[in-house]
Amino acid sequence: MKLTDFDVFDCFLSGGRDSALACYIAHKTTKALGKKFRLVHIDTRIALQETRDYVERYAEWLGADLIVVRTPHDYFELVKKWGYPSVLKNRWCWRFLKQEPLYNFRVQELKERERTLWVLGIRSSESLFRLETYGKLRNTLTRAKIKGLPVVEWLPILHLTSDQVDYLLRKFAIPQSPVWRKIGISGECLCLAGTTKKTLEA
């Protein structure tokens, strides 16, 4: 498997710094390879308005089409039904706010009958969960599944450190979000699973 095997690069922008860098790299790569690039944002419906604004500004800055994939679910209605989500035992927020919209998006992609590559701003050193899941990968081009449907992912910043990401954001003059400058996360999926008190206060 190699990057030239794919017709369309769908880069997922959460509004965070990692995905901003990954999508910049993917955009430059598609231009060099003569491939199609699309910017994709998963709207969990619980994002800060500043995050939504940043995603639109970023797409305009990059000169890319923006596809917004939106969950049909209301977070607070789900809280009433399932309780507040937690990292390990009650992580319904991932299933309803991200996995389901991603699955529906993949179904639509398959109907288009083009060889599509998903580009994700995942870093193995970002968390213990990411380290356990992605830490052993050497090739940043990998096969995965979304609810049983096959996808191929490219993880261009997988082995970068946080300091390296910061350096490259400055080097390429990538616009910064006021949200991740202040609280260190995208501000998109504030579902409380793994969110610290300090982050919430900020």
Coordinates of N, CA, C and O in Angstrom, one line a residue, residues 46 73-86 90 92-93 96-97 190-193:
I46 N -21.7 19.5 20.4 CA -21.3 20.0 21.7 C -20.0 20.8 21.7 O -19.4 21.0 22.7
H73 N -27.9 13.1 17.1 CA -28.3 13.0 18.5 C -28.0 14.3 19.3 O -27.1 15.0 19.0
D74 N -28.8 14.5 20.3 CA -28.6 15.6 21.2 C -27.9 15.1 22.5 O -28.4 14.1 23.2
Y75 N -26.7 15.6 22.8 CA -25.9 15.1 23.9 C -26.7 15.1 25.2 O -26.6 14.1 26.0
F76 N -27.4 16.2 25.5 CA -28.1 16.2 26.8 C -29.3 15.3 27.0 O -29.5 14.8 28.0
E77 N -29.9 15.0 25.8 CA -30.9 13.9 25.9 C -30.3 12.5 26.1 O -30.8 11.7 26.9
L78 N -29.1 12.3 25.6 CA -28.4 11.1 25.8 C -27.9 11.0 27.2 O -27.9 9.9 27.8
V79 N -27.5 12.1 27.8 CA -27.1 12.1 29.2 C -28.2 11.7 30.1 O -28.0 10.9 31.1
K80 N -29.4 12.1 29.8 CA -30.6 11.7 30.6 C -30.8 10.2 30.6 O -31.3 9.6 31.5
K81 N -30.5 9.6 29.4 CA -30.8 8.2 29.2 C -29.6 7.4 29.7 O -29.9 6.3 30.3
W82 N -28.4 7.8 29.5 CA -27.2 6.9 29.8 C -26.3 7.4 30.9 O -25.4 6.7 31.4
G83 N -26.6 8.6 31.4 CA -25.7 9.2 32.4 C -24.5 9.8 31.8 O -24.2 9.7 30.6
Y84 N -23.7 10.6 32.6 CA -22.5 11.3 32.0 C -21.5 10.2 31.6 O -21.3 9.3 32.3
P85 N -20.9 10.4 30.4 CA -19.9 9.4 30.0 C -18.6 9.4 30.8 O -18.2 10.5 31.3
S86 N -17.9 8.3 30.8 CA -16.6 8.2 31.5 C -15.7 7.6 30.4 O -16.1 7.1 29.4
N90 N -18.3 3.9 30.6 CA -19.6 4.4 30.0 C -19.3 5.4 28.9 O -19.5 6.6 29.0
W92 N -20.4 6.0 25.9 CA -21.4 6.1 24.8 C -21.2 7.3 23.9 O -21.7 7.3 22.7
C93 N -20.5 8.3 24.4 CA -20.4 9.5 23.6 C -19.6 9.2 22.3 O -20.0 9.8 21.2
F96 N -22.2 7.4 19.8 CA -23.3 8.2 19.2 C -22.8 9.5 18.5 O -23.4 9.9 17.5
L97 N -21.8 10.1 19.1 CA -21.4 11.4 18.6 C -20.4 11.3 17.4 O -20.3 12.3 16.6
L190 N -16.6 18.0 24.0 CA -16.5 18.3 25.4 C -17.6 17.5 26.1 O -18.6 18.0 26.7
C191 N -17.5 16.1 26.0 CA -18.5 15.2 26.6 C -18.3 14.9 28.0 O -19.0 14.1 28.6
L192 N -17.2 15.3 28.6 CA -16.8 15.1 30.0 C -16.0 13.8 30.2 O -15.4 13.6 31.3
A193 N -15.9 12.9 29.2 CA -15.2 11.7 29.4 C -13.7 12.1 29.3 O -13.2 12.4 28.2

